[in-house]
Coordinates of N, CA and C and ligand atoms in Angstrom, one line a residue:
M1 N -31.5 13.8 -9.8 CA -30.6 13.0 -8.5 C -30.0 14.4 -7.9
H2 N -29.2 15.5 -9.0 CA -28.4 16.1 -8.9 C -29.3 17.3 -7.9
T3 N -30.4 17.8 -8.3 CA -31.1 18.4 -7.6 C -31.6 18.1 -6.3
F4 N -32.0 16.6 -6.2 CA -32.2 15.9 -5.0 C -30.8 16.2 -3.9
S5 N -29.6 15.9 -4.6 CA -28.8 15.8 -3.5 C -28.6 17.5 -3.0
R6 N -28.7 18.2 -4.1 CA -28.4 19.7 -3.7 C -29.5 20.2 -2.3
L7 N -30.7 19.4 -2.7 CA -31.7 19.7 -1.6 C -31.2 19.2 -0.4
L8 N -30.8 18.2 -0.5 CA -30.5 17.6 0.9 C -29.1 18.2 1.6
D9 N -28.2 18.8 0.7 CA -27.2 19.9 1.2 C -28.0 20.8 1.9
I10 N -29.0 21.5 1.3 CA -29.7 22.5 2.0 C -30.2 22.1 3.5
I11 N -30.8 21.1 3.2 CA -31.5 20.6 4.6 C -30.7 20.3 5.5
Y12 N -29.5 19.3 5.1 CA -28.5 18.6 6.0 C -27.1 19.4 5.5
P13 N -26.5 20.4 5.6 CA -25.5 20.8 5.2 C -24.4 19.7 5.5
P14 N -23.4 19.4 4.5 CA -22.3 18.3 4.7 C -21.6 19.0 5.8
R15 N -21.0 18.1 6.6 CA -19.7 18.4 7.6 C -18.6 17.6 7.2
C16 N -17.6 18.1 7.7 CA -16.4 17.7 7.6 C -16.2 16.1 8.3
H17 N -15.7 15.3 7.6 CA -15.7 13.9 8.1 C -14.6 13.7 9.1
I18 N -13.8 14.7 9.6 CA -12.8 14.6 10.4 C -13.2 15.6 11.6
C19 N -13.5 16.9 11.5 CA -13.9 17.7 12.6 C -15.0 18.0 12.7
E20 N -16.0 17.7 11.7 CA -17.4 17.7 12.0 C -18.0 19.4 11.8
E21 N -17.2 20.2 11.3 CA -17.5 21.5 11.0 C -18.3 21.6 9.9
F22 N -19.1 22.4 9.5 CA -19.8 22.6 8.1 C -18.8 22.9 7.1
L23 N -19.4 22.0 6.1 CA -18.1 22.2 4.9 C -18.3 23.4 3.9
S24 N -19.6 24.1 3.9 CA -20.0 24.7 2.6 C -19.1 26.3 2.6
C25 N -18.5 26.4 3.4 CA -17.6 27.6 3.4 C -16.1 27.1 3.5
N26 N -15.8 26.3 3.6 CA -14.5 25.7 3.8 C -14.0 24.1 2.9
K27 N -14.4 24.5 1.7 CA -14.2 23.5 0.8 C -12.8 23.0 0.3
N28 N -12.4 21.7 0.2 CA -11.1 21.7 -0.4 C -11.0 21.3 -1.9
E29 N -10.0 21.3 -2.3 CA -9.9 20.7 -3.9 C -9.0 19.6 -3.7
F30 N -9.9 18.6 -3.9 CA -8.7 17.3 -3.7 C -8.9 16.5 -4.9
E31 N -7.5 16.6 -5.8 CA -7.3 16.1 -6.9 C -8.6 16.5 -8.0
D32 N -9.0 17.7 -8.0 CA -9.6 18.2 -9.1 C -11.4 17.6 -8.8
D33 N -11.3 17.2 -7.5 CA -12.7 16.6 -7.0 C -12.8 17.4 -5.7
D34 N -13.9 18.2 -5.6 CA -14.0 19.0 -4.3 C -15.0 18.1 -3.3
S35 N -15.5 16.9 -3.9 CA -16.4 16.3 -3.3 C -15.9 15.7 -1.7
L36 N -14.7 15.5 -1.9 CA -14.2 14.8 -0.6 C -14.6 15.6 0.7
P37 N -15.4 14.8 1.5 CA -15.8 15.6 2.5 C -14.8 15.5 3.8
I38 N -13.8 16.5 3.6 CA -12.8 16.9 4.7 C -12.4 18.3 4.2
C39 N -12.6 19.2 5.5 CA -12.5 20.6 5.0 C -10.9 20.8 4.9
I40 N -10.6 22.2 4.4 CA -9.1 22.5 4.2 C -8.3 22.4 5.3
S41 N -8.7 23.0 6.4 CA -8.0 22.8 7.4 C -7.6 21.3 7.7
C42 N -8.6 20.5 7.8 CA -8.3 19.2 8.2 C -7.2 18.4 7.4
L43 N -7.5 18.9 6.0 CA -6.5 18.1 4.9 C -5.2 18.8 5.1
H44 N -4.9 19.8 5.5 CA -3.7 20.3 5.7 C -3.1 20.1 7.1
D45 N -3.8 19.6 7.9 CA -3.5 19.2 9.3 C -3.0 17.6 9.1
L46 N -3.2 17.0 8.0 CA -2.6 15.4 7.8 C -1.0 15.7 7.9
T47 N -0.6 14.8 8.7 CA 1.0 14.7 8.7 C 1.5 13.6 7.6
E48 N 1.9 14.1 6.3 CA 2.6 13.0 5.3 C 3.6 12.7 5.8
I49 N 4.0 11.1 5.5 CA 5.1 10.5 5.6 C 5.9 10.6 4.5
T50 N 7.2 11.3 4.5 CA 8.0 11.6 3.5 C 9.2 10.8 3.8
P51 N 10.1 10.5 2.6 CA 11.2 9.8 2.8 C 12.2 10.8 3.4
P52 N 13.2 10.3 4.2 CA 13.7 9.2 4.3 C 12.9 8.0 4.9
L53 N 12.6 7.0 4.5 CA 12.0 5.9 5.1 C 12.4 4.5 4.9
C54 N 12.0 3.4 5.5 CA 12.4 2.1 5.3 C 11.3 1.7 4.1
P55 N 11.6 1.3 2.6 CA 10.9 0.8 2.0 C 10.1 -0.5 2.4
V56 N 10.9 -1.2 3.3 CA 10.1 -2.3 3.5 C 8.9 -2.4 4.5
C57 N 9.1 -1.7 5.9 CA 8.1 -1.6 6.7 C 7.5 -0.4 6.7
G58 N 8.0 0.7 6.0 CA 7.3 1.9 6.0 C 7.6 2.8 6.9
I59 N 8.6 2.6 8.0 CA 8.8 3.4 9.1 C 9.6 4.6 8.6
F60 N 9.4 5.7 9.2 CA 10.4 6.8 8.7 C 11.4 7.0 9.5
F61 N 12.4 7.7 9.1 CA 13.6 7.9 10.0 C 13.3 9.6 10.4
K62 N 13.5 9.6 11.8 CA 13.4 11.0 12.2 C 14.7 11.9 11.8
S63 N 15.6 11.2 11.4 CA 16.9 12.1 10.8 C 16.7 12.4 9.5
R64 N 16.3 13.5 9.2 CA 15.9 14.0 7.9 C 17.1 14.0 6.9
T65 N 18.3 13.8 7.3 CA 19.5 14.0 6.5 C 20.0 12.5 5.6
E66 N 19.2 11.3 6.2 CA 19.8 10.1 5.4 C 19.1 9.9 4.3
E67 N 19.4 8.9 3.5 CA 18.7 8.6 2.4 C 17.8 7.5 2.8
S68 N 16.8 7.0 2.1 CA 16.0 5.9 2.4 C 16.7 4.5 2.3
H69 N 16.5 3.8 3.2 CA 17.2 2.5 3.3 C 16.4 1.5 4.0
M70 N 16.7 0.3 4.1 CA 16.1 -0.7 5.1 C 16.7 -0.3 6.3
C71 N 15.5 -0.4 7.4 CA 16.0 -0.3 8.8 C 16.6 -1.5 9.3
E72 N 17.2 -1.3 10.8 CA 18.0 -2.0 11.2 C 17.0 -3.6 11.5
D73 N 15.7 -3.2 11.8 CA 14.8 -4.3 12.4 C 14.2 -5.2 10.9
C74 N 14.4 -4.7 9.7 CA 14.0 -5.4 8.9 C 15.2 -6.1 8.2
L75 N 16.5 -5.4 8.3 CA 17.5 -6.1 8.0 C 17.8 -7.3 8.8
R76 N 17.7 -7.4 10.2 CA 17.7 -8.2 11.0 C 16.6 -9.4 11.0
K77 N 15.5 -9.1 10.8 CA 14.2 -10.0 10.9 C 13.5 -10.5 9.6
N78 N 14.2 -9.5 8.4 CA 13.6 -9.7 7.0 C 12.1 -10.5 7.0
P79 N 11.3 -9.5 6.8 CA 9.8 -9.6 6.9 C 9.4 -10.2 5.9
F80 N 8.2 -11.2 6.0 CA 7.6 -11.8 5.0 C 6.9 -11.2 3.9
Y81 N 6.6 -9.8 4.2 CA 6.0 -8.8 3.2 C 7.2 -8.2 2.4
D82 N 6.9 -7.6 1.2 CA 8.0 -7.1 0.3 C 8.1 -5.6 0.5
A83 N 7.0 -4.9 0.9 CA 7.0 -3.4 1.1 C 5.8 -3.1 1.7
T84 N 6.0 -1.9 2.4 CA 4.8 -1.3 3.0 C 4.9 0.3 2.6
G85 N 3.4 0.7 2.4 CA 3.3 2.2 2.0 C 2.1 2.5 3.1
A86 N 2.6 3.9 3.7 CA 1.6 4.6 4.4 C 1.6 5.9 4.1
P87 N 0.5 6.7 3.8 CA 0.6 8.0 3.5 C 0.7 9.1 4.8
Y88 N 0.0 8.8 5.8 CA -0.1 9.8 7.0 C 0.6 8.8 8.4
L89 N 0.8 9.9 9.2 CA 1.3 9.6 10.4 C -0.2 9.5 11.2
Y90 N -0.3 8.6 12.3 CA -1.0 8.4 13.1 C -1.1 9.1 14.4
E91 N -1.9 10.4 13.9 CA -1.8 11.3 15.0 C -3.0 12.4 14.8
G92 N -3.2 13.3 15.6 CA -4.0 14.5 15.5 C -5.6 14.2 14.8
G93 N -6.1 14.9 14.0 CA -7.4 14.5 13.5 C -7.7 13.3 12.8
L94 N -6.6 12.6 12.1 CA -6.8 11.2 11.3 C -6.8 10.4 12.2
M95 N -6.2 10.4 13.5 CA -6.3 9.2 14.6 C -7.6 9.4 15.1
T96 N -8.3 10.7 15.5 CA -9.5 10.7 16.3 C -10.6 10.4 14.8
A97 N -10.1 10.5 13.5 CA -11.3 9.9 12.7 C -11.3 8.5 12.6
I98 N -9.7 7.9 12.6 CA -9.6 6.4 12.5 C -10.3 6.0 13.7
Q99 N -10.3 6.4 15.2 CA -10.9 5.9 16.1 C -12.3 6.0 16.2
R100 N -12.9 6.9 15.6 CA -14.5 7.3 15.6 C -14.9 6.3 14.6
L101 N -14.2 5.8 13.4 CA -14.7 4.9 12.7 C -14.8 3.4 13.4
K102 N -13.7 3.0 14.1 CA -13.6 1.9 14.7 C -14.4 1.6 15.6
Y103 N -14.3 2.6 16.8 CA -14.8 2.1 18.1 C -16.2 2.8 18.3
R104 N -16.5 3.8 17.5 CA -17.8 4.6 17.6 C -18.8 4.2 16.5
G105 N -18.4 3.2 15.5 CA -19.1 2.7 14.6 C -19.4 3.9 13.6
K106 N -18.6 5.1 13.4 CA -19.0 6.1 12.2 C -18.4 5.7 10.9
V107 N -19.3 4.5 10.5 CA -19.0 4.0 9.3 C -18.9 5.0 8.0
H108 N -19.5 5.9 8.0 CA -19.6 7.0 7.0 C -18.0 7.4 6.6
L109 N -17.3 7.4 7.6 CA -15.8 7.9 7.6 C -15.0 7.0 6.7
A110 N -15.5 5.8 6.5 CA -14.4 4.9 5.7 C -14.6 5.2 4.2
D111 N -15.5 6.1 3.8 CA -15.5 6.6 2.5 C -14.5 7.5 2.3
S112 N -14.5 8.5 3.1 CA -13.3 9.8 2.7 C -11.9 9.2 3.1
L113 N -11.8 8.3 4.1 CA -10.6 7.5 4.6 C -10.2 6.7 3.4
G114 N -11.1 6.0 3.1 CA -10.4 5.0 1.8 C -10.3 5.6 0.5
R115 N -10.8 7.2 0.3 CA -10.4 8.0 -0.7 C -9.0 8.3 -0.7
L116 N -8.7 8.8 0.6 CA -7.4 9.2 0.9 C -6.5 8.1 0.4
L117 N -6.7 6.8 0.9 CA -5.9 5.4 0.9 C -5.7 5.3 -0.6
A118 N -6.8 5.4 -1.3 CA -6.8 5.1 -2.7 C -5.9 6.1 -3.6
S119 N -6.1 7.2 -3.2 CA -5.2 8.1 -3.5 C -3.7 7.9 -3.6
F120 N -3.3 7.8 -2.5 CA -1.9 7.1 -2.1 C -1.5 5.9 -2.9
T121 N -2.4 5.0 -3.0 CA -2.0 3.5 -3.4 C -1.8 3.8 -5.0
R122 N -2.7 4.7 -5.7 CA -2.5 4.7 -7.1 C -1.3 5.5 -7.3
K123 N -0.5 6.3 -6.6 CA 0.7 6.6 -6.8 C 1.8 5.8 -6.4
W124 N 1.5 5.1 -5.2 CA 2.5 4.1 -4.5 C 2.9 2.9 -5.6
L125 N 1.7 2.4 -6.1 CA 1.9 1.1 -6.6 C 2.2 1.4 -8.2
E126 N 3.3 1.0 -8.7 CA 3.2 1.4 -10.3 C 2.2 0.7 -11.1
N127 N 2.0 -0.3 -11.1 CA 1.2 -1.1 -11.7 C 0.5 -2.3 -11.0
G128 N -0.8 -1.9 -10.6 CA -1.5 -2.6 -9.6 C -2.7 -3.5 -10.3
N129 N -2.7 -3.4 -11.4 CA -3.8 -3.7 -12.0 C -4.1 -5.4 -11.9
D130 N -2.8 -6.2 -11.7 CA -3.4 -7.7 -11.7 C -2.9 -8.0 -10.1
C131 N -3.0 -7.1 -9.3 CA -2.9 -7.5 -7.9 C -4.4 -7.8 -7.2
L132 N -4.3 -8.6 -6.4 CA -5.7 -8.9 -5.4 C -5.5 -8.0 -4.1
I133 N -6.6 -7.3 -4.0 CA -6.7 -6.5 -2.6 C -7.2 -7.6 -1.5
M134 N -6.6 -7.5 -0.3 CA -7.1 -8.1 0.7 C -7.2 -7.4 2.0
P135 N -8.2 -7.3 2.6 CA -8.3 -6.7 4.2 C -7.6 -7.6 5.1
V136 N -6.9 -7.0 6.3 CA -6.6 -7.7 7.3 C -7.9 -8.2 8.0
P137 N -8.2 -9.7 8.0 CA -9.4 -9.9 8.3 C -9.6 -9.9 10.0
L138 N -11.0 -9.8 10.2 CA -11.1 -9.8 11.7 C -11.7 -11.1 12.2
H139 N -11.5 -11.6 13.4 CA -12.2 -13.0 13.7 C -13.8 -12.7 13.8
P140 N -14.7 -14.1 13.4 CA -16.0 -13.8 13.4 C -16.4 -13.2 14.7
K141 N -15.9 -13.4 15.8 CA -16.6 -13.0 17.0 C -16.5 -11.5 17.2
R142 N -15.0 -11.1 16.7 CA -14.7 -9.7 16.7 C -15.9 -8.8 15.8
L143 N -15.8 -9.4 14.6 CA -16.9 -8.9 13.4 C -18.1 -8.7 14.4
R144 N -18.6 -9.6 15.0 CA -20.0 -9.6 15.6 C -19.9 -8.5 16.5
E145 N -19.0 -8.3 17.3 CA -19.0 -7.4 18.5 C -18.9 -6.1 17.8
R146 N -18.2 -5.6 16.6 CA -17.9 -4.4 16.2 C -19.1 -4.0 15.0
G147 N -19.2 -5.1 14.2 CA -20.6 -5.1 13.3 C -19.8 -4.6 12.0
F148 N -18.7 -4.6 11.8 CA -18.0 -4.3 10.6 C -16.4 -4.4 10.7
N149 N -15.8 -4.7 9.4 CA -14.3 -4.6 9.5 C -14.0 -3.3 8.8
Q150 N -13.2 -2.5 9.4 CA -12.8 -1.2 9.2 C -11.9 -1.4 7.8
S151 N -11.0 -2.4 7.9 CA -10.1 -2.8 7.0 C -10.7 -3.2 5.6
L152 N -12.0 -3.7 5.7 CA -12.7 -4.3 4.8 C -13.2 -3.1 3.9
L153 N -14.0 -2.0 4.9 CA -14.4 -1.0 4.4 C -13.4 -0.2 3.5
L154 N -12.4 0.1 3.9 CA -11.1 0.7 3.3 C -10.7 0.1 2.2
A155 N -10.3 -1.4 1.9 CA -10.2 -1.9 0.8 C -11.3 -2.0 -0.3
K156 N -12.6 -1.9 0.2 CA -13.7 -1.9 -0.8 C -13.3 -0.6 -1.6
S157 N -13.1 0.5 -0.6 CA -13.0 1.9 -1.5 C -12.0 1.9 -2.2
V158 N -10.9 1.3 -1.7 CA -9.6 1.3 -2.8 C -9.9 0.6 -3.9
C159 N -10.7 -0.7 -3.9 CA -10.8 -1.5 -5.3 C -11.9 -0.7 -6.0
S160 N -12.9 -0.2 -5.6 CA -13.9 0.4 -6.4 C -13.2 1.9 -7.3
L161 N -12.3 2.5 -6.4 CA -12.2 3.8 -7.0 C -10.6 3.4 -8.1
L162 N -9.9 2.2 -7.8 CA -8.8 1.9 -8.5 C -9.0 0.8 -9.4
D163 N -10.2 0.4 -9.5 CA -11.0 -0.7 -10.4 C -9.9 -2.0 -10.2
M164 N -9.8 -2.7 -8.9 CA -9.0 -3.7 -8.6 C -9.9 -4.7 -8.0
E165 N -9.1 -5.8 -7.9 CA -10.2 -7.1 -7.5 C -9.6 -7.5 -6.1
L166 N -11.2 -7.3 -5.4 CA -11.1 -7.5 -3.9 C -11.2 -9.2 -3.8
D167 N -10.5 -9.4 -2.6 CA -10.8 -10.7 -2.0 C -10.5 -10.9 -0.7
F168 N -11.7 -10.9 0.0 CA -12.0 -10.9 1.5 C -12.4 -12.2 2.0
L169 N -12.1 -13.2 1.4 CA -12.6 -14.5 1.8 C -11.3 -15.5 1.8
S170 N -10.3 -15.4 1.0 CA -9.3 -16.3 1.3 C -8.3 -16.3 2.7
L171 N -8.3 -15.1 3.2 CA -7.5 -15.1 4.2 C -8.2 -14.7 5.5
R172 N -8.2 -15.7 6.3 CA -9.4 -15.8 7.5 C -8.6 -15.6 8.8
R173 N -9.1 -15.0 9.9 CA -8.7 -15.2 11.1 C -9.2 -16.2 11.9
V174 N -8.5 -17.1 12.4 CA -9.0 -18.4 13.1 C -9.1 -18.3 14.6
R175 N -8.2 -17.3 15.2 CA -7.8 -17.5 16.6 C -8.5 -16.1 16.9
Y176 N -9.2 -16.1 18.0 CA -9.6 -14.8 18.7 C -8.5 -14.2 19.6
T177 N -8.0 -13.0 19.3 CA -6.7 -12.7 20.1 C -7.1 -11.2 20.8
Q178 N -6.5 -10.8 21.8 CA -6.8 -9.5 22.2 C -6.0 -8.7 21.4
P179 N -6.8 -7.3 21.6 CA -6.1 -6.1 20.9 C -4.5 -5.8 20.9
Q180 N -4.1 -5.7 20.0 CA -2.7 -5.4 20.1 C -2.2 -4.1 21.1
T181 N -2.9 -3.4 21.3 CA -2.6 -1.9 21.7 C -2.1 -2.2 23.4
G182 N -1.1 -1.6 23.6 CA -0.6 -1.7 24.9 C 0.5 -3.0 25.1
L183 N 0.7 -3.7 23.8 CA 1.5 -4.7 24.2 C 2.6 -4.6 23.6
S184 N 3.9 -5.4 24.2 CA 5.3 -5.1 23.6 C 5.4 -5.7 22.2
R185 N 6.4 -5.7 21.6 CA 6.8 -6.1 20.4 C 6.6 -7.6 20.6
S186 N 7.4 -8.2 21.5 CA 7.5 -9.9 21.4 C 6.2 -10.4 21.8
E187 N 5.1 -9.8 22.9 CA 4.0 -10.0 23.1 C 3.1 -10.1 22.0
R188 N 3.2 -9.0 21.1 CA 2.3 -8.7 19.9 C 2.7 -9.8 18.8
R189 N 3.8 -10.3 18.7 CA 4.3 -11.4 18.0 C 3.7 -12.7 18.4
K190 N 3.6 -12.8 19.7 CA 3.0 -14.1 20.2 C 1.6 -14.1 20.2
N191 N 0.9 -12.9 20.2 CA -0.7 -12.8 20.2 C -1.1 -13.1 18.8
V192 N -0.5 -12.8 17.8 CA -1.1 -13.1 16.5 C -0.5 -14.3 16.0
R193 N 0.5 -15.1 16.4 CA 1.1 -16.1 16.1 C -0.1 -17.4 15.8
R194 N -0.2 -17.6 14.6 CA -1.0 -18.8 14.0 C -2.5 -18.3 14.2
A195 N -2.4 -16.9 14.2 CA -4.3 -16.3 14.1 C -4.6 -16.4 12.8
F196 N -3.8 -16.5 11.6 CA -4.7 -16.4 10.2 C -4.3 -17.9 9.5
E197 N -5.3 -17.9 8.6 CA -5.3 -19.3 7.9 C -5.7 -18.9 6.4
V198 N -5.1 -19.6 5.2 CA -5.6 -19.2 3.9 C -6.4 -20.1 3.6
H199 N -7.5 -19.9 3.2 CA -8.7 -20.6 3.0 C -8.7 -21.3 1.7
D200 N -8.4 -20.4 0.5 CA -8.3 -21.1 -0.8 C -7.1 -21.1 -1.4
K201 N -6.2 -21.8 -1.0 CA -4.6 -21.7 -1.6 C -4.7 -21.5 -3.3
A202 N -5.4 -22.6 -3.9 CA -5.3 -22.4 -5.4 C -5.6 -21.3 -5.8
G203 N -6.8 -20.5 -5.4 CA -6.9 -19.2 -5.9 C -6.2 -18.1 -5.9
I204 N -5.1 -18.3 -4.9 CA -4.2 -17.0 -4.7 C -2.6 -17.4 -4.9
K205 N -2.5 -18.8 -5.3 CA -1.1 -19.2 -6.1 C -0.6 -18.4 -6.9
K206 N 0.8 -17.6 -6.7 CA 1.6 -17.0 -7.8 C 0.9 -15.7 -7.7
Q207 N 0.1 -15.2 -6.8 CA -0.8 -13.8 -7.2 C 0.1 -12.8 -6.2
T208 N 0.0 -11.5 -6.5 CA 0.6 -10.2 -5.9 C -0.6 -9.9 -5.1
I209 N -0.3 -9.7 -3.9 CA -1.4 -9.4 -2.8 C -1.2 -7.9 -2.3
I210 N -2.2 -7.0 -2.4 CA -2.1 -5.9 -1.2 C -2.8 -6.1 -0.2
L211 N -2.3 -6.1 0.8 CA -2.8 -6.3 2.1 C -3.2 -4.9 2.6
V212 N -4.5 -4.7 3.2 CA -5.0 -3.4 3.6 C -5.2 -3.4 5.1
D213 N -4.9 -2.3 5.8 CA -5.1 -2.1 7.3 C -5.3 -0.7 7.5
D214 N -6.1 -0.4 8.6 CA -5.9 1.1 8.8 C -4.8 1.7 9.5
V215 N -4.2 0.8 10.4 CA -3.0 1.6 11.2 C -2.0 0.5 11.3
A216 N -0.9 0.6 11.2 CA 0.3 -0.3 11.7 C 1.2 0.3 12.8
T217 N 1.5 -0.3 13.6 CA 2.1 0.1 14.6 C 3.8 -0.7 14.6
T218 N 3.8 -2.0 14.7 CA 5.0 -2.4 14.5 C 5.1 -3.4 13.2
G219 N 3.9 -3.6 12.6 CA 4.0 -4.5 11.4 C 3.7 -5.8 11.8
T220 N 3.8 -6.3 13.1 CA 3.5 -7.7 13.2 C 2.4 -8.4 12.8
T221 N 1.0 -8.0 12.8 CA 0.0 -8.3 12.3 C -0.2 -8.5 10.8
L222 N 0.6 -7.4 10.2 CA 0.7 -7.5 8.8 C 1.9 -8.6 8.4
N223 N 2.8 -8.7 9.1 CA 4.0 -9.8 8.8 C 3.3 -11.3 9.1
E224 N 2.5 -11.4 10.2 CA 1.8 -12.7 10.2 C 0.9 -13.2 9.1
C225 N 0.3 -12.2 8.5 CA -0.7 -12.3 7.4 C 0.3 -12.6 6.3
A226 N 1.3 -12.0 6.0 CA 2.4 -12.2 4.9 C 2.9 -13.5 4.9
R227 N 3.4 -14.1 6.3 CA 3.7 -15.2 6.6 C 3.0 -16.4 5.7
V228 N 1.5 -16.2 6.4 CA 0.8 -17.4 5.5 C 0.4 -17.2 4.3
L229 N 0.4 -16.1 3.7 CA 0.2 -15.8 2.3 C 1.1 -16.3 1.4
K230 N 2.7 -16.0 2.0 CA 3.7 -16.7 1.2 C 3.8 -18.2 1.3
R231 N 3.4 -18.5 2.6 CA 3.2 -20.2 2.5 C 2.4 -20.9 1.7
A232 N 1.3 -20.0 1.2 CA 0.3 -20.5 0.6 C 0.6 -20.4 -0.8
G233 N 1.7 -19.9 -1.2 CA 2.2 -19.6 -2.6 C 2.1 -18.5 -3.2
C234 N 1.8 -17.3 -2.6 CA 1.8 -16.0 -3.2 C 3.0 -15.5 -3.2
K235 N 3.0 -14.8 -4.6 CA 4.5 -14.4 -5.4 C 5.0 -13.2 -4.3
K236 N 4.1 -12.1 -4.3 CA 4.5 -11.0 -3.5 C 3.5 -10.4 -2.6
V237 N 3.7 -9.9 -1.5 CA 2.8 -9.3 -0.6 C 3.1 -7.9 -0.2
F238 N 2.3 -6.8 -0.7 CA 2.6 -5.6 -0.4 C 1.6 -5.2 0.8
C239 N 1.9 -4.1 1.4 CA 1.0 -3.7 2.5 C 0.8 -2.3 2.4
V240 N -0.4 -1.8 2.3 CA -0.9 -0.3 2.4 C -1.7 -0.1 3.6
V241 N -1.4 1.1 4.4 CA -2.0 1.4 5.7 C -2.3 2.8 5.6
L242 N -3.5 3.1 5.9 CA -3.8 4.6 6.0 C -2.6 5.3 7.2
A243 N -2.0 4.9 8.2 CA -1.4 5.6 9.0 C -0.5 4.8 9.7
R244 N 0.6 5.1 9.9 CA 1.8 4.6 10.9 C 2.0 5.4 12.1
T245 N 2.2 4.6 13.2 CA 2.1 5.1 14.5 C 3.3 6.1 14.8
H246 N 4.6 5.7 14.4 CA 5.8 6.4 14.6 C 7.1 6.1 14.1
G247 N 8.0 7.0 14.2 CA 9.2 6.8 13.3 C 10.4 6.2 14.2
T248 N 11.4 6.3 13.7 CA 12.8 5.7 14.4 C 14.0 6.5 14.3
Ligands
LIG82 ZN1 -12.4 19.4 9.1
LIG83 ZN1 11.9 -1.6 7.9

């Protein structure tokens, strides 16, 4: 098998999953595993989100002199989720990669992006062994249009790498909504209101849920998911997203 995959590497040299340059002469060392198909320059180009930040919604503070604390928005609105972790800023090569995955069907990207998310989740969660991982669901109609749910692909990757349990059936999207892009904060809230339902309440009662999504902008969708999950009896809801759009 090893020889076969080497042979494949010669016939089809692996390319970076972000910039599509050949990888052979530009390999990265990713946590002792040099097989992450992202080149050194793309890996260095990722903008990591570092404290100070709001631990609840994950937004970072542009002023670098403060300590991490709850942001004004979370203090006022008290979201249903308990914490949000996002490793990277939604910009540059990562933004392009996420868009190529979602809108151009480049599903092979989910593997490398999922590994970046799994690596972050491992460090971010102190003890995630008894948590259930749930992707933000797509409406069946959107699923038919796109052919896959990018959040489910990322969640699957996180589960298999961290040996956690995946639940992609209990939380369902029951209302077809327009994309959140371009909407104001209040329009976003209205747009996702009552868009989700919990299918099997008994199965998730008193559970700690890790909600997985690709990008968070205002956190409105995550909060609506967290609202129905908490109402169904979940103990805690943590969100992990690969990228956050902006700071405050
Ligand atoms: Zn690259
Ligand atoms: Zn916040």
